[in-house]
Amino acid sequence: MLSLPQFGLRDNLIRCELQKSEAAYTNLEDFSFFLGTYNVNGQTPKERLGRWLASTPDPPDVYFVGFQELDLSKEAFIFNDTPKESEWINAVMEGLHPDAKYAFVKHVRLVGIMLLCFVKTEHAEHIHEVEAETVGTGIMGRMGNKGGVAIRFRFHNSDICVVNSHLAAHIEEYERRNQDYREICSRMQFHQQDPDLPPLTILKHSIVLWLGDLNYRISNLDVDQVKDLISKKDFEALHAYDQLKRQIDEEAVFVGFTEGDIDFQPTYKYDTGSSQWDSSEKCRVPAWCDRILWRGQNIRQLHYTSHMALKTSDHKPVSSLLEIGIKVVDEEKQKRIFEEIVRNMDRWENECIPSVSLSQREFHFKDVKFMQHRAETLTIHNDGQVPCQFEFIQKLDEPAYCKAWLTANPHKGFLAQGASVDVDLEVFVNRFTAPELNSGRQQIEDILVLHLDRGKDYFISVMGNYLPSCFGTSINALCHLREPIQAMPLDTIQKLTSVSAGQELSSSPVAEPPRDTPKEICMMVEHLYRNASKQEDLFQQPGLRSEFEEIRDCLDTGEPDSIPGSNHSVAEALLLFLDALPEPVVPYHYYRQCLDCCSDYSQCKQVIDMLPQCHKNVFMSLTEFLRGLLKHSAHNRLDVNILATIFAALMLRSPAKQDLGQKRKTQEFYQHFLTQDLDL
């Protein structure tokens, strides 16, 4: 293949022009891709996997093998470490088709979600630009018990992304599954080798292959009706009730993706070690949880099936064999086109100055709220006579090209002559940027400078207003606010938020004495204790983004009178509230003392006794609430380790990046308060 220069404006402009002429120097050649997905339910390999992985007559050119629930232990969930990773990798390597030799290209894992890639050894030299990324969609968008992992690469001249995901469980949670899918698509970003190019998202690839335990169920039929259709092998009629089919038909998820016809029985749920349907008390309705889809041109599915012979798990593995037309370079043709582009580039550089036109130069974002995505589109059109490189650049004495609450996506790139690109100007206020905006020390105001290499600069104005929120406001300030924060004058909020933890106000701008604890924490804790003490998987299953927005608005405005949303959404809102505190429940300057005394409960209690009174009150209130939840562990499935891990990370936040040893010490510190006498 033609060796091109790596980076630089001229080199990238040549690449841009070369890409436009790709059809003239590439030919399509078919390669076989084996895709497999298996939820192994935390089991170790007990059977040979050849009946699944080597089930095709001819050896595939490429393998992608995905697992979910690799390890269900608390240790794997908390520390993202498991010995089962190597066990399953070895089992896969032993199960690959025996009639070919394979090279191990890449693997990636997030808790129990793992994806492996193998290619025939003769193809390995044609695999380039391999990158892997993960996205957790568990509680607070961070926990990796649910989410996705992906590997992207270039095979010959085709760019391919393969995703393995494990989406939210439970039959009624299809909206959560839709949200998980959207989160994976929007947050999964691959950095390119050229630092001048913006990150690639999943859907920017010409070929996307998606597999995993997508967890969509069969709705509106009872278990006997489902089993009756299965016994008749009437899978077409049964598929009409499949949630994934319905969501795709409504274009809620997987727009542009294709799934082959399903002519095998549902792959979930079986009694482990058998092919008998779930006989437990819950008697789960059978479902096609395990799926494989694709997006792109020149793809033909040769088979799509389950593998009933494997009985290790309560799921059955699924496989698909795809024949994919891959763009293979004709090097002689590419060389001739490359030389012509270089000659033209010399002429362009001597004769032409880059120029663009913008769809608009002023953008206004009204009533921006905490953790609410807002976006407007700026269209950049290359109206000049030469391809151009654009980039939003830093202004003098500023650390980045924009304020931290604003992003331009993409923030740099290339435009061929006559081409256009849509840039999303996204405003998103998170835990890092909310405190400054709540206090009024920062406004929704910025100027973006769009720079053309060898051309001029363009200026884009971004304006708006931010609605103050209890999220990102200090404990001390909230204790002084008797009314919801959006009912208070901004100057009052500014005065209250200017006081650090532990300091006293010289004169309170609010007439009433402060509360013992913020009313917002009391409302969420009381709601959860009253309604969710026996809620299964509390603080482990995320809520819905739409419900979080309703909860946030309720706390910020006082309307409605009672907190809306599901128990999981309220629980996640409480965690997000603690995470957004400018100063954590245990203020930063006590963090080192907490680590030093973590093994001595009496010293731990002394540290808490030294906290500012309002912080101590919040610590005690939350701890008493969690101790109450543990009394119902038979129903809510909570244990001390899980609660100590989740809440220690929020109440004893580290002022710098935390290592694994510090994480264990904060967990040990807080665990004392959940298990021993609480009197201080």
Short mmCIF file of C-alpha atoms in Angstrom, two decimals, residues 18-27 328-330 332-334 336-337:
data_model
loop_
_atom_site.label_atom_id
_atom_site.label_comp_id
_atom_site.label_asym_id
_atom_site.label_seq_id
_atom_site.Cartn_x
_atom_site.Cartn_y
_atom_site.Cartn_z
CA LEU A 18 -7.32 10.89 -1.98
CA GLN A 19 -10.34 9.77 0.05
CA LYS A 20 -12.67 11.50 -2.43
CA SER A 21 -11.17 9.40 -5.27
CA GLU A 22 -11.20 6.13 -3.32
CA ALA A 23 -13.57 4.35 -5.70
CA ALA A 24 -11.05 4.80 -8.53
CA TYR A 25 -8.25 2.85 -6.83
CA THR A 26 -10.04 0.22 -4.67
CA ASN A 27 -11.81 -3.03 -5.46
CA VAL A 328 -8.80 -3.45 -1.16
CA VAL A 329 -6.32 -0.96 -2.67
CA ASP A 330 -4.92 -1.29 -6.19
CA GLU A 332 -0.64 1.22 -8.98
CA LYS A 333 -3.89 3.12 -9.48
CA GLN A 334 -3.56 4.75 -6.06
CA ARG A 336 -1.11 7.59 -10.13
CA ILE A 337 -4.01 9.40 -8.43
#
